[in-house]
C-alpha positions as semicolon CSV with decimal commas, in nm:
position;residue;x (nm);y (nm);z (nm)
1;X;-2,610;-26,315;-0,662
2;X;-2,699;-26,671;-0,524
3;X;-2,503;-26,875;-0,315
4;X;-2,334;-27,194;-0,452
5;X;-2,508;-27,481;-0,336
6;X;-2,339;-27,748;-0,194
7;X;-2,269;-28,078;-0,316
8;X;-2,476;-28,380;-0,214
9;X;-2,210;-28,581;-0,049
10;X;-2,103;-28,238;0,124
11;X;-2,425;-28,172;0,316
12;X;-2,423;-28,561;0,430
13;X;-2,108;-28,580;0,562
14;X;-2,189;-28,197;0,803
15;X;-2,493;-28,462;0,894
16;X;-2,223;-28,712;0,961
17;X;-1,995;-28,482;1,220
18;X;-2,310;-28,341;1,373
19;X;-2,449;-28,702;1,405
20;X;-2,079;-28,783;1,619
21;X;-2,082;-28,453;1,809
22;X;-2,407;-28,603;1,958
23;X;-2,311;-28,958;2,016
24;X;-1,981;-28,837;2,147
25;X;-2,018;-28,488;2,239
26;X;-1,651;-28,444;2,187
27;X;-1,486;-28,130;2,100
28;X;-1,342;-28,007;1,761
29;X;-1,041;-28,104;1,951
30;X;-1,080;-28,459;2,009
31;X;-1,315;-28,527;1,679
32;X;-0,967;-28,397;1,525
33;X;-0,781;-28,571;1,715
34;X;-0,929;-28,920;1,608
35;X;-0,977;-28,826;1,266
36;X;-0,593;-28,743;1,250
37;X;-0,651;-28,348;1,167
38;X;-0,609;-27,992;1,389
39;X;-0,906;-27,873;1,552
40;X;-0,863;-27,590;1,296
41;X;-0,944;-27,831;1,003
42;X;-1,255;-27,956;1,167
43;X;-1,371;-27,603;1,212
44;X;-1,260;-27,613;0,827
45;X;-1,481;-27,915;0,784
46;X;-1,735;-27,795;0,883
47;X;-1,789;-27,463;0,723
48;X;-1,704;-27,610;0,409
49;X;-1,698;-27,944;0,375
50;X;-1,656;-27,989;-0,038
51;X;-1,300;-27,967;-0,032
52;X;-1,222;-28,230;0,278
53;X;-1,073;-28,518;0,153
54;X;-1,248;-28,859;0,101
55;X;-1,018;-29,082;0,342
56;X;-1,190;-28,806;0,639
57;X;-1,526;-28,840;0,504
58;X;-1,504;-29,239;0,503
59;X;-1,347;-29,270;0,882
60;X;-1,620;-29,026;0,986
61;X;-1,882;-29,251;0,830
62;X;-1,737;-29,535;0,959
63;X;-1,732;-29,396;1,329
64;X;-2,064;-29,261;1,319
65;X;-2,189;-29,605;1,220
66;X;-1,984;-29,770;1,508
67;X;-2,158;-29,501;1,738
68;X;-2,546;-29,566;1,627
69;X;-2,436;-29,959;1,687
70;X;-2,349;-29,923;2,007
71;X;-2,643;-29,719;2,125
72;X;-2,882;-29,945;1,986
């Protein structure tokens, strides 16, 4: 049987949190902690990230972005 493949917009936002892990190098800890969620739902996130909710996947975005500005 073949795995499900995920969704577009799911594979870009794992590209998103591994993009702030390595601006930031923060913990699933603090990411959750400025995203508003347990370290428990980043974890979540992570490992399948088709169900997380589009408010999360917009404030990551918009953090990431913040992060690549400031490094420029």
């Amino acid at each position: 049987m073949q795995k499900a493949r995920l969704p577009q917009y799911a594979i870009e936002f794992q590209i998103v949190l591994d993009g702030i892990h390595r601006y930031t190098n923060w913990t699933d800890e603090e990411l959750g902690k400025y995203l508003g969620v347990t370290a428990r739902t980043v974890r979540s996130m992570r490992k399948d990230p088709s169900k997380v909710n589009g408010a999360l996947i917009l404030k990551a975005q918009e953090k990431l972005q913040r992060l690549r500005e400031e490094y420029r």
